């Protein structure tokens, strides 16, 4: 089964050495779609048990460059599972109120409750990515944040939250094609903004910032998973598999019933 | 197409005159399942447009006696639509913090954002239902709440929120069968609590409270829909149809693209 790329805490990865379009080992679009359907069925049943059990939480964190496919991944791997099982939090530009607090304040509020699967569409990592690239806070400040992030994730995992962090890894050439496709397709043009081109010019800075986030925040308690994402169907397959595996490992159980229910007849 | 029971603001309905198991007019489980699948496909596409448009909100409010099937309805009519389109808020026993505020405080916080479909699994109506039946606040207080609810719903609908309120109407006999089935099925017993029997003894009080909530809060801006719910498949069919129709009436449109994008080549 295709797996994300993982590495041991303490090891260093270089993004330029990680293929965004690796060998797919015999998989193709059709077999991937069948496997995703199978995974969705499994995850639907496991999500129901997780909800019934009401003890544990799964939190999927999705990061990636523009056009890497965060929305498409969420759509593909969650559609077919009961939406009541999910709490999906999109992190956009922080509001004035959010900026009046530390960078983890809004993130902490969005942590999903027990029994649910949370998905962060972007996350606290934006505070060491876009914030760093655009110098929105001084370097001395963002440099400290990696430790704060690791500690925050420790807090969550020592509670009832299992964190699965995914970096959707696309190549610069693939992003070029996807942006051009948005421009050229009248149905997708609304997604395109000239600002996307300005961001693209900062590609190298973003890659460096991602590399640091991956290397500095790849902990035992919350490791990173790099998802080769130049092929959408392969990316979806890997994340769908990850979601199902993570739910299986939580092994949620139906709760025991109340004592003394035998023989009760409802009138 | 099967429709919920609606009535004009100012008219009075008596719940005992409303059939929970009406004539189904040629529909059966199989044809209902096919129609629900069709509706889900339509709703999936409309929900995507709603999200892209990012202007309007749909809010589905679900109320019903214990076992009426709020969870089952949500599961059936939403599974297959992108979970990222939904914000589903279950209203359980209020927390100490929530009780330290007016009864609409926690509800207001849960109002879904633009572009999303919100579902209230229970709602502010609990504050004129369980609260009334158990005398959790004095009568003089809950009597005033019907007006406050109508005004609150007016506030939302004058903004960007379309409210669709559904009362899942089950008969007392059907509830008896469903509670007994929970007891008798080892896989479902965890859902049963002895407290359910105590609540069932208050059936008449709850029906009277529901009748008042339906009659006093059936406004032009937020009318009630009574869903005959003794047959699960028929209940699901009606709510699925309502959801699709409500989205169609919102008629969400893809937003216009930025000016001056013609001829841009991404480098």
Short mmCIF file of C-alpha atoms in Angstrom, two decimals:
data_model
loop_
_atom_site.label_atom_id
_atom_site.label_comp_id
_atom_site.label_asym_id
_atom_site.label_seq_id
_atom_site.Cartn_x
_atom_site.Cartn_y
_atom_site.Cartn_z
CA UNK A 1 0.00 0.00 0.00
CA UNK A 2 1.40 3.48 -0.87
CA UNK A 3 2.69 5.28 2.19
CA UNK A 4 3.58 8.88 2.97
CA UNK A 5 7.22 9.75 3.44
CA UNK A 6 8.17 9.86 7.10
CA UNK A 7 11.49 10.33 8.83
CA UNK A 8 12.81 9.94 12.33
CA UNK A 9 12.77 12.86 14.76
CA UNK A 10 16.24 14.34 14.76
CA UNK A 11 16.89 13.38 11.13
CA UNK A 12 16.82 16.16 8.57
CA UNK A 13 15.01 16.09 5.27
CA UNK A 14 15.62 18.33 2.29
CA UNK A 15 12.44 18.98 0.31
CA UNK A 16 14.32 19.07 -3.01
CA UNK A 17 15.31 15.45 -2.43
CA UNK A 18 11.70 14.35 -1.89
CA UNK A 19 9.91 13.40 -5.12
CA UNK A 20 6.49 14.99 -5.59
CA UNK A 21 5.78 12.50 -8.40
CA UNK A 22 7.28 9.19 -7.23
CA UNK A 23 6.90 5.76 -8.74
CA UNK A 24 3.33 4.59 -8.08
CA UNK A 25 4.13 0.90 -7.90
CA UNK A 26 1.37 -0.52 -10.08
CA UNK A 27 -1.41 1.77 -8.87
CA UNK A 28 -3.51 3.81 -11.25
CA UNK A 29 -6.46 6.19 -11.06
CA UNK A 30 -9.02 3.39 -11.24
CA UNK A 31 -7.51 1.05 -8.66
CA UNK A 32 -6.91 4.06 -6.39
CA UNK A 33 -10.57 5.11 -6.65
CA UNK A 34 -11.67 1.58 -5.71
CA UNK A 35 -9.32 1.49 -2.76
CA UNK A 36 -10.49 4.94 -1.58
CA UNK A 37 -14.08 3.71 -1.70
CA UNK A 38 -13.10 0.72 0.41
CA UNK A 39 -11.27 2.96 2.88
CA UNK A 40 -14.25 5.31 3.11
CA UNK A 41 -16.52 2.41 4.07
CA UNK A 42 -14.11 1.33 6.78
CA UNK A 43 -13.63 4.88 8.03
CA UNK A 44 -17.40 5.47 8.11
CA UNK A 45 -17.87 2.53 10.47
CA UNK A 46 -14.84 3.46 12.59
CA UNK A 47 -15.98 7.10 12.80
CA UNK A 48 -19.34 5.92 14.10
CA UNK A 49 -17.64 3.88 16.82
CA UNK A 50 -15.38 6.82 17.68
CA UNK A 51 -18.47 8.99 18.12
CA UNK A 52 -20.26 6.36 20.21
CA UNK A 53 -17.19 5.78 22.38
CA UNK A 54 -16.81 9.54 22.99
CA UNK A 55 -13.31 9.29 24.45
CA UNK A 56 -10.73 9.97 21.76
CA UNK A 57 -10.19 12.56 19.05
CA UNK A 58 -8.40 12.35 15.73
CA UNK A 59 -6.95 15.56 14.35
CA UNK A 60 -5.75 15.71 10.76
CA UNK A 61 -3.60 18.76 10.02
CA UNK A 62 -3.27 19.67 6.33
CA UNK A 63 -0.62 22.02 5.05
CA UNK A 64 0.65 22.67 1.57
CA UNK A 65 1.57 25.33 -0.97
CA UNK A 66 -1.19 27.05 -2.89
CA UNK A 67 -2.86 24.56 -5.33
CA UNK A 68 -1.39 21.57 -3.43
CA UNK A 69 -4.97 20.39 -3.01
CA UNK A 70 -6.02 20.77 0.60
CA UNK A 71 -9.69 21.25 -0.32
CA UNK A 72 -9.67 18.48 -2.89
CA UNK A 73 -8.06 16.07 -0.46
CA UNK A 74 -10.61 16.85 2.25
CA UNK A 75 -13.47 16.45 -0.22
CA UNK A 76 -12.23 13.12 -1.53
CA UNK A 77 -11.26 11.40 1.71
CA UNK A 78 -14.23 12.57 3.80
CA UNK A 79 -17.17 12.49 1.40
CA UNK A 80 -19.15 9.35 2.22
CA UNK A 81 -18.47 9.55 5.95
CA UNK A 82 -21.13 11.06 8.23
CA UNK A 83 -20.45 14.82 8.33
CA UNK A 84 -21.58 14.80 11.97
CA UNK A 85 -18.29 13.02 12.76
CA UNK A 86 -16.20 15.95 11.55
CA UNK A 87 -15.20 19.34 12.81
CA UNK A 88 -13.38 21.02 9.97
CA UNK A 89 -11.62 24.29 10.75
CA UNK A 90 -10.30 26.46 7.94
CA UNK A 91 -7.62 28.87 9.13
CA UNK A 92 -7.72 32.02 7.05
CA UNK A 93 -6.15 35.42 7.70
CA UNK A 94 -6.50 36.00 11.44
CA UNK A 95 -9.12 38.50 12.58
CA UNK A 96 -8.26 41.59 14.61
CA UNK A 97 -9.49 39.77 17.74
CA UNK A 98 -7.31 36.75 16.97
CA UNK A 99 -4.29 38.98 16.41
CA UNK A 100 -4.90 40.45 19.86
CA UNK A 101 -3.94 37.05 21.32
CA UNK A 102 -0.99 34.68 21.08
CA UNK A 103 -0.80 32.71 17.82
CA UNK A 104 -2.12 29.48 19.36
CA UNK A 105 -5.24 31.04 20.90
CA UNK A 106 -7.50 30.60 17.88
CA UNK A 107 -6.04 27.18 17.19
CA UNK A 108 -6.70 25.90 20.69
CA UNK A 109 -10.33 27.01 20.43
CA UNK A 110 -10.71 24.95 17.25
CA UNK A 111 -9.45 21.66 18.74
CA UNK A 112 -12.18 19.09 18.07
CA UNK A 113 -14.18 17.55 20.91
CA UNK A 114 -14.01 13.90 21.95
CA UNK A 115 -15.56 11.44 19.56
CA UNK A 116 -14.93 13.65 16.55
CA UNK A 117 -12.46 13.80 13.70
CA UNK A 118 -11.03 17.28 13.33
CA UNK A 119 -9.45 18.59 10.18
CA UNK A 120 -7.34 21.72 10.16
CA UNK A 121 -7.36 23.18 6.66
CA UNK A 122 -4.14 25.14 7.24
CA UNK A 123 -3.22 25.48 10.89
CA UNK A 124 -0.86 26.97 13.47
CA UNK A 125 1.93 26.21 10.98
CA UNK A 126 0.88 29.28 9.00
CA UNK A 127 2.46 31.22 11.85
CA UNK A 128 5.90 29.91 10.86
CA UNK A 129 5.17 29.93 7.11
CA UNK A 130 3.34 32.91 5.61
CA UNK A 131 4.15 34.93 8.74
CA UNK A 132 7.86 34.16 8.35
CA UNK A 133 8.01 34.66 4.58
CA UNK A 134 6.28 38.04 4.81
CA UNK A 135 8.06 39.15 8.00
CA UNK A 136 4.76 39.70 9.77
CA UNK A 137 6.51 39.27 13.10
CA UNK A 138 10.24 39.72 13.90
CA UNK A 139 12.49 36.70 13.35
CA UNK A 140 13.20 36.47 17.08
CA UNK A 141 9.50 35.83 17.55
CA UNK A 142 8.84 33.21 14.87
CA UNK A 143 12.07 31.38 15.78
CA UNK A 144 10.61 30.67 19.23
CA UNK A 145 7.37 29.34 17.83
CA UNK A 146 8.65 25.92 16.77
CA UNK A 147 9.15 24.96 20.43
CA UNK A 148 5.80 26.42 21.41
CA UNK A 149 4.15 24.37 18.64
CA UNK A 150 5.82 21.16 19.79
CA UNK A 151 4.72 21.83 23.36
CA UNK A 152 1.16 22.63 22.29
CA UNK A 153 0.96 19.41 20.29
CA UNK A 154 2.32 17.54 23.30
CA UNK A 155 -0.46 18.96 25.43
CA UNK A 156 -3.07 17.74 22.97
CA UNK A 157 -1.63 14.27 22.51
CA UNK A 158 -1.23 13.74 26.26
CA UNK A 159 -4.93 14.42 26.45
CA UNK A 160 -7.18 12.51 24.10
CA UNK A 161 -6.07 13.83 20.70
CA UNK A 162 -4.17 11.81 18.11
CA UNK A 163 -2.52 14.23 15.67
CA UNK A 164 -1.77 13.28 12.06
CA UNK A 165 0.10 16.04 10.24
CA UNK A 166 0.26 15.98 6.44
CA UNK A 167 2.31 18.14 4.14
CA UNK A 168 0.96 18.02 0.59
CA UNK A 169 4.13 18.25 -1.46
CA UNK A 170 3.82 19.66 -5.00
CA UNK A 171 6.54 20.66 -7.40
CA UNK A 172 6.94 24.19 -8.71
CA UNK A 173 6.18 23.01 -12.24
CA UNK A 174 2.98 21.30 -11.12
CA UNK A 175 1.84 24.47 -9.37
CA UNK A 176 2.48 26.39 -12.60
CA UNK A 177 0.22 24.03 -14.51
CA UNK A 178 -2.53 24.16 -11.91
CA UNK A 179 -2.54 27.95 -11.71
CA UNK A 180 -2.63 28.16 -15.51
CA UNK A 181 -5.51 25.67 -15.57
CA UNK A 182 -7.48 27.87 -13.17
CA UNK A 183 -6.93 30.83 -15.44
CA UNK A 184 -7.88 28.95 -18.57
CA UNK A 185 -11.00 27.21 -17.23
CA UNK A 186 -13.92 29.65 -16.96
CA UNK A 187 -15.48 27.47 -14.21
CA UNK A 188 -12.34 27.68 -12.09
CA UNK A 189 -11.22 31.22 -12.77
CA UNK A 190 -12.98 32.55 -9.66
CA UNK A 191 -10.38 30.67 -7.61
CA UNK A 192 -7.51 32.63 -9.16
CA UNK A 193 -6.18 35.88 -7.80
CA UNK A 194 -3.27 37.96 -9.03
CA UNK A 195 -1.91 37.68 -5.52
CA UNK A 196 -1.26 33.99 -6.27
CA UNK A 197 1.46 35.02 -8.73
CA UNK A 198 3.14 37.26 -6.15
CA UNK A 199 3.14 34.37 -3.68
CA UNK A 200 4.56 32.06 -6.32
CA UNK A 201 7.52 34.40 -6.73
CA UNK A 202 8.38 33.58 -3.10
CA UNK A 203 8.48 29.81 -3.83
CA UNK A 204 12.02 29.39 -2.52
CA UNK A 205 11.31 31.23 0.72
CA UNK A 206 8.24 29.09 1.30
CA UNK A 207 10.12 25.87 0.64
CA UNK A 208 12.78 26.91 3.15
CA UNK A 209 10.11 27.76 5.72
CA UNK A 210 8.35 24.42 5.13
CA UNK A 211 11.63 22.57 5.45
CA UNK A 212 12.21 24.16 8.85
CA UNK A 213 8.67 23.44 10.01
CA UNK A 214 9.01 19.81 8.92
CA UNK A 215 12.43 19.34 10.52
CA UNK A 216 11.85 21.27 13.74
CA UNK A 217 8.36 19.92 14.45
CA UNK A 218 8.76 16.26 13.53
CA UNK A 219 8.28 14.83 17.00
CA UNK A 220 7.55 11.37 18.37
CA UNK A 221 4.17 12.58 19.56
CA UNK A 222 3.20 14.38 16.35
CA UNK A 223 5.29 13.30 13.36
CA UNK A 224 4.98 14.76 9.87
CA UNK A 225 3.76 12.79 6.85
CA UNK A 226 4.93 14.08 3.48
CA UNK A 227 2.39 13.30 0.77
CA UNK A 228 3.69 13.33 -2.81
CA UNK A 229 0.97 15.42 -4.41
CA UNK A 230 1.78 16.05 -8.06
CA UNK A 231 -0.75 13.35 -8.93
CA UNK A 232 -4.06 14.15 -7.29
CA UNK A 233 -5.35 10.57 -7.27
CA UNK A 234 -2.16 9.28 -5.65
CA UNK A 235 -2.23 12.03 -3.02
CA UNK A 236 -5.86 11.19 -2.20
CA UNK A 237 -5.09 7.49 -1.99
CA UNK A 238 -2.32 8.02 0.53
CA UNK A 239 -4.32 10.39 2.75
CA UNK A 240 -7.39 8.15 2.61
CA UNK A 241 -5.22 5.24 3.71
CA UNK A 242 -3.66 7.32 6.49
CA UNK A 243 -7.08 8.35 7.81
CA UNK A 244 -8.36 4.78 7.87
CA UNK A 245 -5.14 3.48 9.49
CA UNK A 246 -5.22 6.17 12.17
CA UNK A 247 -8.84 5.35 13.02
CA UNK A 248 -8.00 1.65 13.14
CA UNK A 249 -5.16 2.31 15.55
CA UNK A 250 -7.48 4.27 17.86
CA UNK A 251 -9.56 1.07 17.92
CA UNK A 252 -12.73 2.80 19.17
CA UNK A 253 -15.23 0.61 21.04
CA UNK A 254 -18.94 0.93 21.64
CA UNK A 255 -19.37 2.00 25.26
CA UNK A 256 -20.74 -0.49 27.79
CA UNK A 257 -24.45 -0.25 28.48
CA UNK A 258 -25.91 0.81 31.82
CA UNK A 259 -26.19 -1.81 34.55
CA UNK A 260 -29.52 -3.44 35.28
CA UNK A 261 -31.22 -3.17 31.90
CA UNK A 262 -31.98 -6.89 31.50
CA UNK A 263 -35.66 -7.72 31.26
CA UNK A 264 -36.93 -4.15 31.10
CA UNK A 265 -40.14 -3.85 29.10
CA UNK A 266 -40.96 -0.38 27.77
CA UNK A 267 -44.56 0.62 28.37
CA UNK B 1 -43.02 14.42 -4.12
CA UNK B 2 -43.72 13.87 -0.40
CA UNK B 3 -43.81 17.13 1.52
CA UNK B 4 -43.60 18.04 5.19
CA UNK B 5 -46.72 19.35 6.88
CA UNK B 6 -46.73 23.13 7.05
CA UNK B 7 -49.34 25.58 8.21
CA UNK B 8 -49.89 29.31 7.98
CA UNK B 9 -48.55 31.61 10.69
CA UNK B 10 -51.51 32.43 12.94
CA UNK B 11 -53.17 29.06 12.31
CA UNK B 12 -53.05 26.52 15.14
CA UNK B 13 -52.13 22.88 14.78
CA UNK B 14 -52.87 20.12 17.24
CA UNK B 15 -50.19 17.43 17.19
CA UNK B 16 -52.69 14.65 17.86
CA UNK B 17 -54.37 15.49 14.55
CA UNK B 18 -51.09 15.17 12.62
CA UNK B 19 -50.39 11.63 11.42
CA UNK B 20 -46.89 10.33 12.17
CA UNK B 21 -47.48 7.47 9.72
CA UNK B 22 -49.38 9.00 6.80
CA UNK B 23 -50.20 7.50 3.44
CA UNK B 24 -46.95 7.32 1.44
CA UNK B 25 -48.55 7.72 -1.97
CA UNK B 26 -46.79 4.97 -3.89
CA UNK B 27 -43.32 5.46 -2.36
CA UNK B 28 -41.44 2.61 -0.78
CA UNK B 29 -38.04 2.08 0.83
CA UNK B 30 -36.33 1.34 -2.46
CA UNK B 31 -37.69 4.23 -4.50
CA UNK B 32 -37.03 6.53 -1.53
CA UNK B 33 -33.39 5.39 -1.37
CA UNK B 34 -32.96 6.10 -5.08
CA UNK B 35 -34.52 9.53 -4.74
CA UNK B 36 -32.33 10.35 -1.73
CA UNK B 37 -29.25 9.41 -3.74
CA UNK B 38 -30.40 11.72 -6.52
CA UNK B 39 -31.03 14.52 -4.01
CA UNK B 40 -27.60 14.00 -2.45
CA UNK B 41 -25.93 14.44 -5.83
CA UNK B 42 -27.83 17.65 -6.45
CA UNK B 43 -27.13 18.93 -2.93
CA UNK B 44 -23.43 18.11 -3.26
CA UNK B 45 -23.14 20.33 -6.32
CA UNK B 46 -25.28 23.10 -4.78
CA UNK B 47 -23.29 22.98 -1.53
CA UNK B 48 -20.10 23.47 -3.52
CA UNK B 49 -21.57 26.53 -5.22
CA UNK B 50 -22.79 27.86 -1.88
CA UNK B 51 -19.26 27.52 -0.51
CA UNK B 52 -17.70 29.17 -3.58
CA UNK B 53 -20.24 32.00 -3.52
CA UNK B 54 -19.57 32.65 0.19
CA UNK B 55 -22.59 34.91 0.71
CA UNK B 56 -25.48 32.88 2.09
CA UNK B 57 -25.98 30.33 4.84
CA UNK B 58 -28.51 27.54 5.20
CA UNK B 59 -29.44 26.50 8.73
CA UNK B 60 -31.38 23.31 9.31
CA UNK B 61 -32.86 23.05 12.81
CA UNK B 62 -33.82 19.54 13.92
CA UNK B 63 -36.07 18.89 16.89
CA UNK B 64 -37.92 15.78 17.97
CA UNK B 65 -38.72 13.51 20.88
CA UNK B 66 -36.14 10.97 21.97
CA UNK B 67 -35.74 8.24 19.27
CA UNK B 68 -37.39 10.48 16.64
CA UNK B 69 -34.22 10.06 14.62
CA UNK B 70 -32.28 13.30 14.60
CA UNK B 71 -28.92 11.54 14.25
CA UNK B 72 -30.20 9.07 11.68
CA UNK B 73 -31.71 11.85 9.60
CA UNK B 74 -28.50 13.86 9.66
CA UNK B 75 -26.47 10.79 8.70
CA UNK B 76 -28.75 9.87 5.81
CA UNK B 77 -29.31 13.26 4.23
CA UNK B 78 -25.74 14.58 4.59
CA UNK B 79 -23.54 11.54 3.93
CA UNK B 80 -22.25 11.91 0.39
CA UNK B 81 -21.97 15.69 0.57
CA UNK B 82 -18.57 17.25 1.32
CA UNK B 83 -18.27 17.47 5.13
CA UNK B 84 -16.38 20.73 4.68
CA UNK B 85 -19.71 22.30 3.68
CA UNK B 86 -21.27 21.58 7.07
CA UNK B 87 -21.11 23.01 10.54
CA UNK B 88 -23.11 20.66 12.72
CA UNK B 89 -23.80 21.80 16.28
CA UNK B 90 -25.20 19.33 18.81
CA UNK B 91 -26.88 21.10 21.73
CA UNK B 92 -26.51 19.02 24.86
CA UNK B 93 -27.02 19.99 28.50
CA UNK B 94 -25.70 23.52 28.82
CA UNK B 95 -22.36 23.97 30.58
CA UNK B 96 -21.97 26.10 33.69
CA UNK B 97 -20.53 28.87 31.50
CA UNK B 98 -23.46 28.68 29.12
CA UNK B 99 -25.92 28.84 32.00
CA UNK B 100 -24.19 32.02 33.13
CA UNK B 101 -25.54 33.71 30.01
CA UNK B 102 -28.93 34.19 28.39
CA UNK B 103 -30.35 31.11 26.67
CA UNK B 104 -29.53 32.34 23.16
CA UNK B 105 -25.85 33.07 23.87
CA UNK B 106 -24.53 29.62 23.04
CA UNK B 107 -26.88 29.33 20.10
CA UNK B 108 -25.75 32.59 18.56
CA UNK B 109 -22.11 31.45 18.79
CA UNK B 110 -23.00 28.31 16.84
CA UNK B 111 -24.61 30.10 13.87
CA UNK B 112 -22.79 28.83 10.77
CA UNK B 113 -20.63 31.13 8.68
CA UNK B 114 -21.40 32.25 5.13
CA UNK B 115 -21.08 29.58 2.49
CA UNK B 116 -21.86 26.77 4.91
CA UNK B 117 -24.81 24.59 5.75
CA UNK B 118 -25.42 24.53 9.49
CA UNK B 119 -27.34 21.82 11.25
CA UNK B 120 -28.60 22.28 14.80
CA UNK B 121 -29.05 18.85 16.38
CA UNK B 122 -31.46 20.14 19.00
CA UNK B 123 -31.40 23.91 19.39
CA UNK B 124 -32.69 26.95 21.27
CA UNK B 125 -36.07 25.20 21.28
CA UNK B 126 -34.82 22.98 24.11
CA UNK B 127 -35.19 26.10 26.24
CA UNK B 128 -38.96 25.99 25.82
CA UNK B 129 -39.15 22.16 25.82
CA UNK B 130 -37.06 20.24 28.38
CA UNK B 131 -36.61 23.44 30.38
CA UNK B 132 -40.38 23.95 30.51
CA UNK B 133 -41.29 20.33 31.19
CA UNK B 134 -38.83 20.10 34.08
CA UNK B 135 -39.50 23.61 35.43
CA UNK B 136 -35.82 24.51 35.09
CA UNK B 137 -36.79 28.18 34.96
CA UNK B 138 -40.01 29.81 36.22
CA UNK B 139 -42.99 29.86 33.85
CA UNK B 140 -42.85 33.66 33.63
CA UNK B 141 -39.39 33.25 32.13
CA UNK B 142 -40.03 30.54 29.54
CA UNK B 143 -43.28 32.21 28.48
CA UNK B 144 -41.28 35.21 27.32
CA UNK B 145 -38.86 33.09 25.31
CA UNK B 146 -41.14 32.42 22.33
CA UNK B 147 -40.99 36.10 21.38
CA UNK B 148 -37.26 36.23 21.96
CA UNK B 149 -36.81 33.19 19.69
CA UNK B 150 -38.89 34.74 16.92
CA UNK B 151 -36.87 37.94 17.15
CA UNK B 152 -33.56 36.04 17.14
CA UNK B 153 -34.60 34.10 14.06
CA UNK B 154 -35.64 37.37 12.43
CA UNK B 155 -32.16 38.75 13.06
CA UNK B 156 -30.57 35.75 11.38
CA UNK B 157 -32.88 35.72 8.36
CA UNK B 158 -32.49 39.45 7.78
CA UNK B 159 -28.79 38.73 7.58
CA UNK B 160 -27.68 35.96 5.29
CA UNK B 161 -29.20 32.90 6.97
CA UNK B 162 -32.08 30.88 5.55
CA UNK B 163 -33.64 28.86 8.41
CA UNK B 164 -35.40 25.53 7.81
CA UNK B 165 -36.95 24.18 11.02
CA UNK B 166 -37.98 20.53 11.16
CA UNK B 167 -39.95 18.76 13.85
CA UNK B 168 -39.53 14.99 13.54
CA UNK B 169 -42.94 13.73 14.61
CA UNK B 170 -43.12 10.20 16.05
CA UNK B 171 -46.03 8.51 17.78
CA UNK B 172 -45.86 7.29 21.36
CA UNK B 173 -46.25 3.69 20.19
CA UNK B 174 -43.37 4.05 17.72
CA UNK B 175 -41.14 5.45 20.46
CA UNK B 176 -42.04 2.44 22.62
CA UNK B 177 -40.91 0.07 19.87
CA UNK B 178 -37.67 1.95 19.25
CA UNK B 179 -36.72 2.09 22.92
CA UNK B 180 -37.46 -1.62 23.26
CA UNK B 181 -35.36 -2.33 20.18
CA UNK B 182 -32.42 -0.49 21.74
CA UNK B 183 -32.77 -2.62 24.85
CA UNK B 184 -33.06 -5.86 22.93
CA UNK B 185 -30.22 -5.26 20.47
CA UNK B 186 -26.79 -5.73 22.13
CA UNK B 187 -25.20 -3.39 19.54
CA UNK B 188 -27.64 -0.59 20.39
CA UNK B 189 -28.01 -1.03 24.12
CA UNK B 190 -25.33 1.55 24.86
CA UNK B 191 -27.75 4.17 23.53
CA UNK B 192 -30.33 3.32 26.18
CA UNK B 193 -30.50 4.92 29.60
CA UNK B 194 -33.06 4.38 32.35
CA UNK B 195 -33.57 8.12 32.25
CA UNK B 196 -35.23 7.60 28.86
CA UNK B 197 -38.13 5.84 30.59
CA UNK B 198 -38.57 8.70 33.05
CA UNK B 199 -38.68 11.15 30.14
CA UNK B 200 -41.19 8.95 28.33
CA UNK B 201 -43.55 9.22 31.32
CA UNK B 202 -43.68 12.96 30.56
CA UNK B 203 -44.84 12.33 26.97
CA UNK B 204 -48.00 14.44 27.35
CA UNK B 205 -46.12 17.40 28.81
CA UNK B 206 -43.57 17.27 25.98
CA UNK B 207 -46.28 17.11 23.33
CA UNK B 208 -47.96 20.16 24.86
CA UNK B 209 -44.64 22.00 24.95
CA UNK B 210 -43.91 21.06 21.32
CA UNK B 211 -47.38 22.18 20.26
CA UNK B 212 -46.74 25.61 21.81
CA UNK B 213 -43.29 25.89 20.23
CA UNK B 214 -44.74 24.97 16.84
CA UNK B 215 -47.70 27.33 17.10
CA UNK B 216 -45.93 30.30 18.70
CA UNK B 217 -42.81 30.17 16.54
CA UNK B 218 -44.26 29.42 13.12
CA UNK B 219 -43.34 32.69 11.47
CA UNK B 220 -43.17 33.91 7.89
CA UNK B 221 -39.41 34.25 8.20
CA UNK B 222 -38.82 30.86 9.88
CA UNK B 223 -41.75 28.47 9.44
CA UNK B 224 -41.91 24.98 10.93
CA UNK B 225 -41.94 21.80 8.88
CA UNK B 226 -43.52 18.79 10.55
CA UNK B 227 -41.94 15.57 9.32
CA UNK B 228 -44.01 12.39 9.78
CA UNK B 229 -41.31 10.16 11.26
CA UNK B 230 -42.77 6.80 12.24
CA UNK B 231 -41.25 5.39 9.04
CA UNK B 232 -37.53 6.21 8.98
CA UNK B 233 -37.17 5.96 5.20
CA UNK B 234 -40.11 8.30 4.62
CA UNK B 235 -38.77 10.81 7.16
CA UNK B 236 -35.35 10.76 5.46
CA UNK B 237 -36.92 11.18 2.03
CA UNK B 238 -38.82 14.29 3.10
CA UNK B 239 -35.84 15.94 4.82
CA UNK B 240 -33.51 15.10 1.95
CA UNK B 241 -36.00 16.73 -0.43
CA UNK B 242 -36.32 19.78 1.84
CA UNK B 243 -32.55 20.23 1.98
CA UNK B 244 -32.19 20.01 -1.78
CA UNK B 245 -35.14 22.37 -2.37
CA UNK B 246 -33.80 24.91 0.13
CA UNK B 247 -30.39 24.91 -1.57
CA UNK B 248 -32.03 25.27 -4.97
CA UNK B 249 -34.01 28.26 -3.77
CA UNK B 250 -30.81 29.94 -2.52
CA UNK B 251 -29.58 29.55 -6.11
CA UNK B 252 -25.89 29.99 -5.23
CA UNK B 253 -23.62 31.25 -8.02
CA UNK B 254 -19.90 30.95 -8.60
CA UNK B 255 -18.38 34.35 -7.83
CA UNK B 256 -17.07 36.51 -10.68
CA UNK B 257 -13.35 36.28 -11.33
CA UNK B 258 -10.97 39.17 -10.79
CA UNK B 259 -10.69 41.78 -13.54
CA UNK B 260 -7.76 41.75 -15.92
CA UNK B 261 -6.89 38.06 -15.93
CA UNK B 262 -7.13 37.54 -19.69
CA UNK B 263 -3.93 36.44 -21.34
CA UNK B 264 -1.91 35.94 -18.16
CA UNK B 265 0.72 33.23 -18.53
CA UNK B 266 2.01 31.70 -15.30
CA UNK B 267 5.77 31.42 -15.17
#
